[in-house]
């Protein structure tokens, strides 16, 4: 009976518990429903913001900014707007975006003003809950746009020519308005490059040296809020003066095929302060070992310039072939007068592949490397490479018959070297001028003229063995040097000075040995053509004003000479008919000997038109007139006796048309004329029925005679390059070295530049 009583008690407890829970749920349900559906919390201000502010500065308003109050919930617009106040007071209008109240001032905010925003009184939400206000929220407005920094500074001096002008503004600017308001004086083409509040003004071309510039930016320049720049900018600066200027870069920028023996040099326009030269002044990439120093101009370039204005890097050995080098010279170098270069120098060049022989090569002069030097190429124009690497411009050269060596000259000094540029050896001693080199046909001797550098007095024709050995003078009976007479006409080369020099020996030039090696033709600049027998010493002389190197005919007894006939006596002291006299045959002391050409001798237009090509026979007393055309010069003869020569054209001072005379004909015929160019030299090529010529482009203007040359030419200057950077070789044009086919009359252009080509078999 005990068990039923316990079970009933448990059931009664469970029932009471269920009833209590049910009654509690019934009472709690209305309370939870009310709490979840009825808002009793007052609204809050989540944040205050400016619609337009400085980047990164949320509390600095642009003058066009609106004020935004973001509430935690939707509120009654009227109560919120009534509670809004700003000090200093602003008029404006309200708008809403959800729970955000936006106050837009009626006018631009005043500049550089601090504001305080508060919400006063009751702001009610949609349920009627009210907040007691909020704030203060502080902010300030920007100042007017200003320029806070400039580079260069105002009134700066010695500003580099490649400098950028930088302006830093106090705020972001309306870039288009700045561009419209900007002026650079003097007028300069620029690009504007922005980086936030910083403006870089980049000139499209280098600034002018020694020029005062002004950068003006007016009040039409606006910031992004449309506020005008204040104050206006006027920035003045002066660029670095022209000061120290690089006249010549060696090798020239962009040159291909440079000799592996080349020095790397910069020739400046004035002497250099040696204290500013150090090893870190020049950077060469890839690196090469060598020595850096200053030197005076060499050879002819140094006759009237003894200042150390050449910065020269001499490599320790040959450069690697087919390698591109980059050279930089820093602005640390200074002139002896304190001047400096405006910008660092930088250029590139690429070496070529040398050849051990110039056999079956076309050799020519070119200044594509910055200074006139000897270059060589294959007969089809390929593998153009520099052979010599002199820093004084060359005017002449001679290649040994075996092609393995050559001699080069600049009108003052002769240098011997191998075909690959190695074994360079200066032949000329101090105090002497040596010029017009040539080789004996068998290669046994180098022949050349010599004169005294101080007086200009001729010292005869000399010869020396190739590869070393002493020079010896070739015995030639002296000619009495005439004193100039009052009737003498203008000279065809610079005279030794007023009054003449009767006691000085005339200069002998252009030795050419006959094919059989027995005789030598030469030019006596006092007015004679000559031949000397190298075995007996017998001399043949005939009056003739020779203006080009002599050329032997195949008979070994006759030589062709181009010049002006002497018509007043046999001593060569005067000339008529467009001829000229040269008192004493002396060059101007201290000046290099110019090439023996009509141009090198400064012939007038009338004299060039009166030129004749004559023949001097061994033992003859006069130069015989030939059937070659008037105005003919620079003859060349092949093994068959054909004669190719130029007839000068008045449109260019140093060029004309090629004519040819066959050995069996008495009439010359023109050869493959070009309407856009004239030839400046002509040689028979080893290839059958071909001529090798150098061409000079005709001026684009209408044809007119060349101007008369000065009777007293200026000394030969040091080499002066064109503007840098510039292509060392023209990219097109009718000039350069050409091969003319005499059979089908076709022209093949081998180079775009160069002169004095020869083709060694």
XYZ file of C-alpha atoms in Angstrom:
761
model
C 0.000 0.000 0.000
C 3.030 2.335 0.428
C 3.974 2.523 -3.276
C 0.684 4.058 -4.598
C 0.932 6.943 -2.111
C 4.481 7.959 -3.352
C 3.540 7.832 -7.019
C 0.538 10.111 -6.551
C 2.698 12.650 -4.781
C 5.128 12.844 -7.710
C 2.335 13.341 -10.189
C 0.980 16.254 -8.172
C 4.431 17.998 -8.133
C 4.820 17.726 -11.907
C 1.359 19.096 -12.484
C 1.983 22.089 -10.237
C 5.306 22.851 -12.039
C 3.664 22.823 -15.433
C 0.940 25.135 -14.210
C 3.476 27.635 -12.802
C 5.393 27.714 -16.078
C 2.276 28.218 -18.094
C 1.104 31.077 -15.894
C 4.652 32.693 -16.133
C 4.718 32.428 -19.914
C 1.282 33.972 -20.105
C 2.411 36.894 -18.002
C 5.865 37.323 -19.781
C 4.626 37.180 -23.375
C 3.047 40.654 -23.354
C 6.132 42.109 -21.722
C 8.534 40.619 -24.340
C 6.268 41.668 -27.164
C 6.227 45.246 -25.909
C 9.960 45.344 -25.422
C 10.634 44.050 -28.919
C 8.211 46.253 -30.764
C 8.240 49.544 -28.890
C 11.437 51.886 -29.177
C 12.206 53.611 -25.958
C 15.923 54.490 -26.636
C 16.754 58.092 -27.600
C 18.605 58.674 -30.932
C 22.412 59.112 -30.916
C 24.870 60.987 -33.193
C 27.189 58.389 -34.675
C 29.572 60.824 -36.319
C 30.065 64.256 -37.819
C 31.751 64.471 -41.242
C 32.793 66.952 -43.918
C 31.762 66.106 -47.462
C 34.979 67.653 -48.889
C 38.156 67.826 -46.908
C 41.907 67.692 -47.436
C 43.201 64.188 -48.137
C 44.182 62.601 -44.836
C 42.851 65.533 -42.810
C 39.201 64.853 -41.973
C 38.894 68.012 -39.887
C 40.055 70.471 -42.571
C 37.196 71.449 -44.851
C 37.421 72.688 -48.373
C 35.446 75.861 -48.898
C 32.824 73.975 -50.900
C 32.236 71.369 -48.190
C 28.859 70.469 -46.705
C 28.422 69.455 -43.046
C 27.008 66.012 -42.384
C 25.498 64.665 -39.115
C 24.994 60.906 -39.122
C 22.377 59.669 -36.549
C 22.034 56.177 -35.215
C 18.460 56.005 -36.454
C 15.937 57.978 -38.365
C 14.926 61.140 -36.505
C 12.375 63.814 -36.818
C 13.792 66.210 -39.414
C 12.241 69.314 -37.946
C 13.570 68.708 -34.438
C 17.080 67.876 -35.721
C 17.233 70.913 -37.994
C 15.957 73.134 -35.199
C 18.666 71.799 -32.885
C 21.512 72.395 -35.381
C 23.766 75.373 -34.825
C 27.194 76.364 -36.158
C 29.515 79.045 -34.891
C 30.411 81.264 -36.656
C 26.865 81.323 -37.975
C 26.269 80.112 -41.510
C 23.173 80.342 -43.631
C 22.275 77.369 -45.724
C 19.798 74.588 -46.365
C 19.178 71.093 -45.080
C 18.792 67.853 -46.966
C 18.569 64.260 -45.813
C 19.918 60.923 -46.902
C 18.412 58.252 -44.634
C 19.609 58.966 -41.117
C 22.143 61.569 -42.311
C 21.351 65.276 -42.060
C 23.301 67.357 -44.588
C 23.769 71.089 -44.121
C 24.926 72.855 -47.293
C 26.130 76.405 -46.737
C 24.584 78.995 -49.029
C 28.042 80.420 -49.769
C 31.570 79.099 -49.781
C 32.992 78.642 -46.363
C 35.389 81.395 -45.409
C 39.055 80.559 -45.638
C 41.146 79.732 -42.582
C 38.224 79.817 -40.156
C 37.533 77.531 -37.208
C 33.956 76.316 -36.735
C 32.048 74.566 -33.960
C 28.852 72.576 -34.573
C 26.380 71.701 -31.802
C 22.945 70.094 -31.547
C 20.852 71.818 -28.862
C 17.473 70.870 -27.350
C 15.311 67.893 -28.014
C 15.922 65.722 -31.068
C 13.270 63.088 -31.276
C 13.292 59.821 -33.127
C 10.205 58.504 -34.859
C 9.009 56.807 -31.637
C 9.123 60.106 -29.773
C 12.290 59.364 -27.832
C 14.327 62.484 -27.411
C 18.048 63.136 -27.012
C 19.429 65.970 -25.002
C 21.790 67.303 -27.768
C 25.332 66.573 -28.999
C 28.621 68.248 -29.690
C 30.598 70.305 -30.020
C 32.148 69.089 -33.274
C 35.067 71.281 -34.388
C 36.594 71.743 -37.827
C 38.442 74.412 -39.731
C 38.609 75.482 -43.350
C 41.614 75.475 -45.570
C 43.575 78.547 -46.415
C 43.794 79.774 -49.998
C 45.980 77.614 -52.237
C 49.576 78.633 -51.963
C 52.892 77.327 -53.138
C 54.772 76.046 -50.137
C 58.008 74.995 -51.876
C 59.823 75.425 -55.185
C 62.802 73.791 -56.800
C 64.939 75.566 -57.815
C 64.566 78.277 -55.224
C 63.725 81.792 -56.297
C 66.774 83.668 -57.634
C 68.772 80.418 -57.858
C 71.835 80.488 -60.093
C 73.755 77.834 -62.044
C 70.640 75.733 -62.511
C 71.450 72.681 -64.701
C 70.152 72.754 -68.251
C 68.249 69.504 -67.751
C 66.609 70.613 -64.500
C 62.932 70.043 -63.737
C 61.002 72.876 -62.103
C 59.005 71.605 -59.126
C 56.133 73.401 -57.367
C 54.524 72.057 -54.190
C 51.041 73.423 -53.443
C 49.295 73.640 -50.083
C 46.318 71.751 -51.422
C 45.137 69.766 -54.378
C 44.803 71.900 -57.455
C 42.573 71.998 -60.476
C 45.282 70.782 -62.878
C 43.634 72.190 -65.996
C 43.439 75.688 -64.502
C 47.113 75.519 -63.510
C 48.101 74.601 -67.045
C 46.140 77.554 -68.417
C 47.629 79.968 -65.891
C 51.264 78.855 -66.232
C 53.888 80.793 -68.172
C 57.584 80.074 -68.649
C 59.563 83.079 -69.869
C 61.264 82.988 -72.330
C 58.693 80.781 -74.030
C 59.604 77.142 -73.473
C 57.789 73.962 -74.419
C 57.105 71.991 -71.232
C 55.226 68.974 -69.937
C 53.282 69.067 -66.646
C 53.536 65.981 -64.453
C 51.466 65.794 -61.255
C 51.936 63.785 -58.092
C 49.270 64.851 -55.599
C 50.032 68.396 -54.506
C 53.403 68.423 -56.334
C 53.815 69.634 -59.912
C 56.921 68.904 -62.032
C 57.417 71.223 -65.005
C 59.628 69.317 -67.458
C 61.143 71.224 -70.420
C 60.894 69.251 -73.670
C 64.387 70.428 -74.688
C 67.358 71.493 -72.540
C 67.231 74.986 -71.130
C 69.499 77.607 -72.660
C 72.853 78.199 -70.951
C 73.344 81.436 -69.052
C 69.672 82.322 -69.461
C 67.456 83.954 -66.847
C 64.069 82.229 -66.685
C 60.829 83.211 -64.967
C 57.981 80.855 -64.063
C 54.748 82.781 -63.598
C 51.567 81.240 -62.172
C 48.669 83.683 -61.891
C 45.463 83.798 -59.866
C 43.654 81.914 -62.605
C 45.191 78.801 -61.043
C 42.516 77.293 -58.787
C 42.389 74.592 -56.211
C 39.823 71.822 -56.407
C 37.316 74.009 -54.564
C 37.797 76.757 -57.138
C 39.763 79.058 -54.850
C 42.323 81.185 -56.610
C 46.024 80.853 -55.932
C 47.245 83.599 -53.647
C 49.738 85.078 -53.828
C 50.609 84.626 -57.471
C 53.948 82.939 -58.201
C 56.876 84.547 -59.948
C 59.888 82.264 -59.682
C 63.148 83.458 -61.239
C 66.343 81.500 -61.767
C 69.388 81.525 -64.009
C 70.798 78.480 -65.752
C 74.410 77.508 -65.629
C 76.500 79.551 -68.031
C 77.732 77.982 -71.235
C 80.998 77.801 -69.384
C 82.966 74.674 -70.005
C 81.887 73.044 -73.253
C 82.789 69.670 -74.701
C 83.742 70.325 -78.315
C 84.640 66.802 -79.279
C 83.680 63.404 -77.905
C 85.887 60.465 -78.903
C 84.574 58.049 -79.994
C 81.441 59.945 -81.017
C 78.113 58.919 -79.569
C 76.575 55.920 -81.295
C 79.578 55.111 -83.470
C 79.813 51.509 -84.690
C 83.027 49.768 -85.707
C 85.346 51.807 -83.478
C 89.002 50.786 -83.404
C 89.917 48.569 -80.466
C 92.982 50.787 -79.965
C 90.949 53.962 -79.509
C 91.491 56.321 -76.600
C 88.384 57.678 -74.899
C 88.573 61.440 -74.783
C 86.712 64.694 -74.396
C 88.209 67.804 -75.969
C 86.984 70.906 -74.131
C 86.893 74.496 -75.288
C 89.361 75.659 -72.640
C 92.117 74.321 -70.384
C 91.044 72.116 -67.485
C 91.864 72.525 -63.798
C 93.991 69.429 -63.097
C 92.873 69.377 -59.449
C 89.354 68.445 -60.584
C 90.501 65.350 -62.483
C 90.290 62.123 -60.540
C 89.696 58.475 -61.295
C 86.029 58.642 -60.294
C 85.360 61.441 -62.781
C 84.850 58.996 -65.667
C 82.759 55.853 -65.572
C 83.043 53.252 -68.336
C 80.712 50.278 -68.633
C 81.693 47.498 -68.964
C 84.699 48.451 -66.843
C 88.140 48.554 -68.434
C 91.506 49.274 -66.875
C 93.545 52.253 -67.928
C 94.750 55.700 -66.931
C 92.948 59.050 -66.898
C 94.681 62.355 -67.355
C 94.914 65.688 -69.116
C 96.888 66.309 -72.276
C 97.518 69.061 -74.758
C 96.135 68.765 -78.276
C 98.200 66.471 -80.468
C 99.801 66.965 -83.855
C 98.364 69.669 -86.089
C 95.635 70.436 -83.587
C 98.257 71.406 -81.019
C 100.425 73.721 -83.110
C 98.688 76.800 -81.732
C 97.153 75.363 -78.599
C 99.329 74.265 -75.714
C 96.569 74.202 -73.100
C 95.656 70.988 -71.326
C 92.056 70.788 -72.502
C 91.835 67.136 -73.500
C 90.533 64.730 -70.864
C 91.876 61.390 -72.039
C 91.374 57.859 -70.814
C 93.981 55.497 -72.218
C 93.030 51.824 -71.916
C 95.734 49.493 -70.654
C 95.315 47.265 -73.685
C 93.146 46.675 -76.714
C 89.417 46.853 -76.127
C 87.350 43.737 -76.803
C 85.926 43.600 -80.334
C 82.222 43.987 -81.052
C 81.460 45.395 -77.607
C 79.250 48.334 -76.707
C 80.630 50.718 -74.101
C 78.888 53.463 -72.164
C 80.989 56.398 -70.985
C 79.941 59.021 -68.431
C 81.792 62.132 -67.288
C 80.467 63.791 -64.133
C 79.966 67.508 -63.639
C 82.840 67.577 -61.164
C 85.308 68.628 -63.869
C 86.143 72.346 -63.967
C 87.921 74.655 -66.327
C 91.064 76.426 -65.209
C 88.898 79.566 -65.025
C 86.450 77.844 -62.669
C 83.817 77.152 -65.314
C 81.998 73.843 -65.327
C 79.932 71.718 -67.651
C 76.191 72.285 -67.416
C 75.189 68.623 -67.404
C 77.011 65.307 -67.116
C 78.270 63.815 -70.367
C 77.171 60.359 -71.412
C 77.561 58.471 -74.657
C 77.989 55.008 -76.126
C 80.103 53.439 -78.841
C 80.657 49.947 -80.198
C 84.015 48.511 -81.188
C 84.585 46.720 -84.473
C 86.663 43.761 -85.498
C 90.146 44.706 -86.773
C 91.816 43.114 -89.752
C 95.465 42.130 -90.014
C 95.645 43.347 -93.617
C 94.069 46.058 -95.732
C 94.481 43.953 -98.852
C 91.305 43.841 -100.964
C 89.838 46.487 -98.683
C 88.505 49.934 -99.473
C 90.212 52.469 -97.230
C 88.875 55.986 -96.709
C 88.777 58.940 -94.345
C 85.733 59.524 -92.115
C 85.023 61.655 -89.069
C 82.136 59.474 -87.882
C 84.067 58.644 -84.708
C 84.365 62.349 -83.831
C 87.756 63.002 -85.452
C 88.770 62.335 -89.069
C 90.527 58.980 -89.166
C 91.223 56.107 -91.540
C 88.447 53.530 -91.912
C 88.272 50.352 -93.974
C 85.569 48.084 -95.356
C 85.021 45.144 -97.645
C 84.487 45.962 -101.344
C 80.741 45.475 -100.897
C 80.606 48.012 -98.049
C 80.341 45.494 -95.206
C 82.459 45.351 -92.022
C 83.164 49.065 -91.863
C 85.696 49.532 -89.104
C 88.056 52.197 -87.855
C 91.756 51.632 -88.469
C 93.553 54.666 -87.023
C 92.525 56.327 -83.767
C 94.207 59.727 -83.780
C 92.899 62.707 -81.825
C 94.140 65.191 -84.429
C 92.058 65.154 -87.647
C 93.824 63.335 -90.465
C 94.121 64.869 -93.901
C 96.113 62.173 -95.689
C 97.263 58.563 -95.502
C 99.212 55.951 -97.452
C 98.804 52.169 -97.280
C 101.783 49.831 -97.701
C 101.618 47.721 -100.902
C 101.253 44.523 -98.850
C 98.362 46.076 -96.894
C 99.838 45.225 -93.500
C 100.731 48.748 -92.403
C 99.967 52.360 -93.188
C 101.109 55.900 -92.475
C 98.672 58.660 -91.568
C 99.188 62.405 -91.406
C 97.409 65.557 -90.246
C 99.543 68.116 -92.068
C 102.074 68.337 -89.268
C 102.883 64.853 -88.012
C 103.166 61.372 -89.489
C 102.238 58.231 -87.594
C 102.937 54.645 -88.657
C 100.763 51.740 -87.519
C 99.745 48.240 -88.483
C 96.525 47.453 -90.269
C 94.925 46.309 -87.023
C 95.830 49.608 -85.335
C 98.604 48.184 -83.196
C 102.303 49.113 -83.093
C 101.529 52.813 -83.415
C 104.673 54.912 -83.797
C 104.996 58.690 -84.203
C 107.556 59.340 -86.942
C 107.864 63.131 -86.777
C 110.287 64.809 -84.403
C 109.507 67.984 -82.492
C 110.134 71.183 -84.459
C 109.303 69.599 -87.832
C 106.338 69.430 -90.153
C 106.044 66.196 -92.116
C 103.349 65.594 -94.711
C 102.245 63.889 -97.958
C 103.331 60.302 -97.199
C 103.561 57.643 -99.901
C 105.137 54.203 -100.266
C 107.626 53.010 -102.825
C 105.880 50.483 -105.136
C 107.846 47.618 -103.614
C 107.086 48.786 -100.054
C 110.740 49.332 -99.224
C 110.413 52.972 -98.187
C 108.033 55.594 -96.891
C 108.505 58.922 -98.654
C 107.305 62.309 -97.361
C 107.912 66.051 -97.390
C 109.461 67.968 -94.532
C 109.542 71.615 -93.422
C 110.574 73.647 -90.396
C 107.613 74.303 -88.102
C 108.793 77.774 -87.034
C 109.892 79.285 -90.320
C 108.018 77.179 -92.883
C 111.270 76.639 -94.752
C 111.257 73.493 -96.856
C 113.657 70.707 -95.953
C 113.146 68.554 -99.010
C 111.802 65.040 -99.627
C 112.756 62.300 -97.192
C 112.417 58.536 -96.962
C 112.603 56.015 -94.172
C 112.243 52.231 -94.011
C 108.853 50.933 -92.790
C 108.723 49.552 -89.280
C 111.700 51.531 -87.941
C 114.986 53.041 -88.957
C 116.326 56.525 -89.573
C 115.048 58.905 -92.222
C 117.348 60.115 -94.992
C 116.987 63.055 -97.301
C 116.661 62.398 -101.030
C 119.206 64.511 -102.884
C 117.474 66.991 -105.213
C 119.319 69.911 -106.685
C 118.152 73.108 -105.041
C 116.088 75.717 -106.819
C 116.815 79.365 -106.268
C 113.831 80.764 -104.387
C 112.738 83.986 -106.055
C 111.925 87.150 -104.236
C 108.312 88.103 -105.049
C 107.923 90.957 -107.476
C 105.443 93.790 -107.366
C 103.684 92.257 -110.363
C 103.030 88.962 -108.651
C 99.350 88.033 -108.630
C 97.599 86.703 -105.481
C 99.025 83.497 -104.103
C 97.319 80.128 -104.198
C 98.370 79.325 -100.635
C 99.252 81.359 -97.547
C 102.529 83.234 -97.898
C 105.300 83.333 -95.359
C 104.668 86.985 -94.705
C 105.111 90.368 -96.253
C 108.402 90.875 -97.970
C 108.939 87.180 -98.694
C 111.805 84.984 -97.551
C 114.353 84.733 -100.360
C 116.807 82.889 -98.136
C 114.420 80.054 -97.267
C 114.082 76.886 -99.307
C 110.762 76.166 -101.005
C 108.625 73.305 -99.790
C 108.752 70.107 -101.833
C 105.601 67.977 -101.739
C 103.780 64.847 -102.877
C 106.609 62.409 -103.683
C 105.431 59.649 -106.036
C 107.776 56.870 -107.138
C 107.365 55.480 -110.652
C 106.027 51.912 -111.017
C 109.516 50.605 -111.811
C 110.963 52.327 -108.721
C 113.626 54.263 -110.667
C 112.279 57.810 -110.504
C 110.322 60.027 -108.175
C 107.963 62.812 -109.164
C 107.509 65.731 -106.770
C 105.983 69.180 -106.565
C 108.073 72.275 -105.917
C 105.711 74.800 -104.348
C 107.703 77.699 -105.703
C 106.135 76.915 -109.069
C 107.680 73.793 -110.604
C 106.841 70.203 -111.384
C 109.815 67.897 -110.955
C 111.214 64.389 -111.496
C 114.363 63.063 -109.904
C 116.242 59.948 -110.956
C 116.768 58.012 -107.736
C 119.895 56.303 -109.108
C 121.759 59.211 -110.672
C 120.185 62.219 -108.946
C 119.380 63.878 -112.292
C 116.529 66.345 -111.901
C 113.885 67.413 -114.413
C 112.055 70.646 -113.572
C 109.422 72.562 -115.500
C 107.481 75.683 -114.500
C 103.945 74.767 -113.485
C 101.770 75.699 -110.517
C 100.869 72.163 -109.424
C 97.758 71.871 -107.261
C 97.358 68.066 -106.993
C 99.596 65.035 -106.516
C 101.342 63.827 -109.699
C 100.299 60.555 -111.359
C 102.689 58.313 -113.339
C 101.814 56.896 -116.734
C 102.645 53.216 -117.351
C 105.758 54.124 -119.385
C 107.601 55.127 -116.160
C 108.873 58.237 -117.975
C 105.869 60.565 -117.985
C 103.973 62.070 -115.107
C 100.630 63.889 -115.202
C 100.312 67.082 -113.184
C 97.313 69.316 -112.607
C 97.674 73.034 -112.089
C 98.070 76.451 -113.588
C 100.566 77.128 -116.354
C 103.231 79.725 -115.749
C 103.259 82.359 -118.486
C 105.776 84.901 -117.160
C 109.240 83.402 -117.250
C 110.587 80.012 -116.394
C 111.338 80.626 -112.751
C 107.730 80.312 -111.713
C 107.665 83.690 -110.005
C 104.439 84.904 -111.603
C 101.534 83.629 -113.580
C 98.773 84.898 -115.760
C 95.576 83.623 -117.208
C 94.119 82.784 -113.844
C 97.411 81.396 -112.641
C 99.144 82.481 -109.474
C 102.505 82.794 -107.837
C 103.641 81.504 -104.493
C 106.588 83.531 -103.185
C 109.179 81.124 -101.903
C 106.687 78.220 -101.897
C 106.474 78.529 -98.124
C 103.584 77.662 -95.835
C 102.612 80.033 -93.078
C 104.865 79.259 -90.107
C 103.150 77.376 -87.309
C 100.217 76.235 -89.443
C 99.744 72.663 -90.680
C 100.370 71.958 -94.327
C 97.015 71.754 -96.075
C 96.255 68.961 -98.580
C 97.659 69.422 -102.063
C 94.287 69.916 -103.715
C 92.552 72.918 -105.290
C 90.556 73.288 -102.093
C 93.558 72.815 -99.818
C 95.386 75.555 -101.705
C 92.410 77.941 -101.539
C 92.031 78.430 -105.257
C 89.508 80.979 -106.434
C 86.609 80.062 -108.701
C 88.459 81.594 -111.661
C 91.612 79.651 -110.845
C 89.705 76.386 -110.549
C 88.140 76.972 -113.954
C 91.602 77.606 -115.470
C 93.172 74.364 -114.249
C 94.864 72.129 -116.810
C 96.268 68.626 -116.686
C 99.638 68.488 -118.383
C 102.381 65.895 -118.946
C 105.995 66.198 -117.861
C 108.492 63.859 -119.523
C 111.815 62.912 -118.019
C 114.334 65.460 -119.316
C 111.600 67.799 -120.538
C 111.779 71.534 -120.065
C 108.041 72.201 -119.957
C 104.734 70.644 -119.083
C 102.901 69.695 -122.265
C 99.215 70.354 -122.645
C 97.065 67.221 -122.860
C 93.659 66.770 -124.538
C 91.998 66.521 -121.140
C 89.211 68.981 -120.443
C 89.782 72.456 -118.934
C 89.224 72.611 -115.200
C 90.624 69.092 -114.847
C 92.422 67.987 -111.703
C 93.272 65.024 -109.421
C 94.119 62.557 -112.216
C 94.424 58.798 -111.680
C 95.986 56.352 -114.146
C 95.453 52.597 -114.429
C 97.857 49.954 -115.757
C 96.378 50.280 -119.260
C 97.006 53.995 -119.421
C 93.424 55.123 -118.976
C 93.094 58.448 -117.202
C 90.234 59.302 -114.864
C 90.009 62.847 -113.526
C 87.668 65.485 -112.150
C 86.431 68.606 -113.902
C 85.556 70.958 -111.063
C 82.079 72.409 -110.855
C 81.511 75.951 -109.521
C 78.613 74.757 -107.356
C 80.998 73.092 -104.897
C 84.546 74.208 -104.057
C 86.038 70.713 -103.892
C 84.079 68.553 -106.324
C 83.060 68.142 -109.945
C 82.247 65.558 -112.588
C 84.273 62.459 -113.400
C 85.673 62.157 -116.906
C 87.732 59.341 -118.404
C 90.181 59.175 -121.304
C 90.966 55.798 -122.805
C 94.549 55.171 -123.810
C 93.646 54.887 -127.504
C 91.319 57.909 -127.603
C 91.832 61.631 -127.689
C 88.349 62.446 -126.410
C 87.267 62.304 -122.779
C 83.805 61.081 -121.875
C 81.757 61.784 -118.719
C 81.127 58.885 -116.364
C 77.795 58.048 -114.714
C 76.724 61.532 -113.582
C 74.518 61.960 -110.522
C 71.973 64.781 -110.456
C 72.191 65.176 -106.677
C 75.935 65.006 -106.037
C 79.383 65.758 -107.401
C 82.560 63.697 -107.060
C 85.465 64.911 -104.909
C 87.943 62.158 -105.872
C 88.244 59.299 -108.343
C 90.400 56.161 -108.510
C 90.420 53.093 -110.698
C 89.257 50.024 -108.803
C 90.898 46.602 -109.008
C 87.538 45.272 -110.172
C 87.296 45.324 -113.984
C 85.672 48.402 -115.499
C 84.970 50.112 -112.175
C 85.766 53.428 -110.551
C 85.849 54.247 -106.862
C 84.649 57.776 -106.085
C 83.757 59.981 -103.145
C 80.679 62.132 -103.584
C 79.521 65.390 -102.045
C 75.800 66.271 -102.049
C 74.814 69.300 -104.076
C 73.132 72.118 -102.163
C 69.365 72.071 -102.433
C 69.278 75.699 -103.475
C 69.723 76.772 -107.065
C 73.193 76.333 -108.429
C 75.565 79.205 -107.848
C 79.347 79.545 -107.804
C 81.095 78.822 -104.536
C 82.274 81.874 -102.620
C 85.833 83.052 -103.043
C 88.124 81.614 -100.373
C 90.022 83.880 -98.058
C 93.549 84.679 -99.179
C 94.708 84.173 -95.601
C 92.926 81.148 -94.240
C 92.562 80.564 -90.528
C 94.780 78.024 -88.821
C 93.470 74.494 -88.679
C 91.317 74.360 -85.539
C 90.986 71.546 -83.127
C 88.164 69.223 -84.080
C 84.701 70.530 -83.227
C 81.788 68.120 -83.253
C 78.156 68.834 -83.970
C 75.580 69.022 -81.227
C 75.374 66.052 -78.794
C 73.810 63.587 -78.926
C 73.961 63.321 -82.819
C 74.268 60.499 -85.297
C 77.886 60.250 -86.452
C 76.828 59.069 -89.924
C 74.055 60.501 -92.111
C 71.012 58.256 -92.313
C 70.528 58.884 -96.023
C 71.772 61.001 -98.881
C 73.783 60.930 -102.099
C 77.177 61.529 -100.460
C 79.780 59.014 -99.327
C 81.791 56.351 -101.125
C 80.407 54.915 -104.373
C 81.451 52.222 -106.847
C 80.724 53.115 -110.484
C 80.374 50.374 -113.072
C 81.668 51.596 -116.436
C 79.942 48.831 -118.388
C 76.320 49.052 -117.294
C 76.686 52.531 -115.779
C 75.240 51.536 -112.422
C 76.112 53.210 -109.155
C 76.537 51.328 -105.872
C 76.646 53.342 -102.668
C 79.020 51.786 -100.139
C 78.909 54.404 -97.355
C 76.931 57.509 -96.507
C 80.020 59.478 -95.522
C 83.760 59.564 -96.119
C 86.269 60.875 -98.620
C 89.609 59.995 -100.250
C 88.839 56.304 -100.844
C 91.405 53.873 -102.235
C 91.077 50.175 -103.021
C 94.157 48.131 -102.404
C 94.306 44.998 -104.590
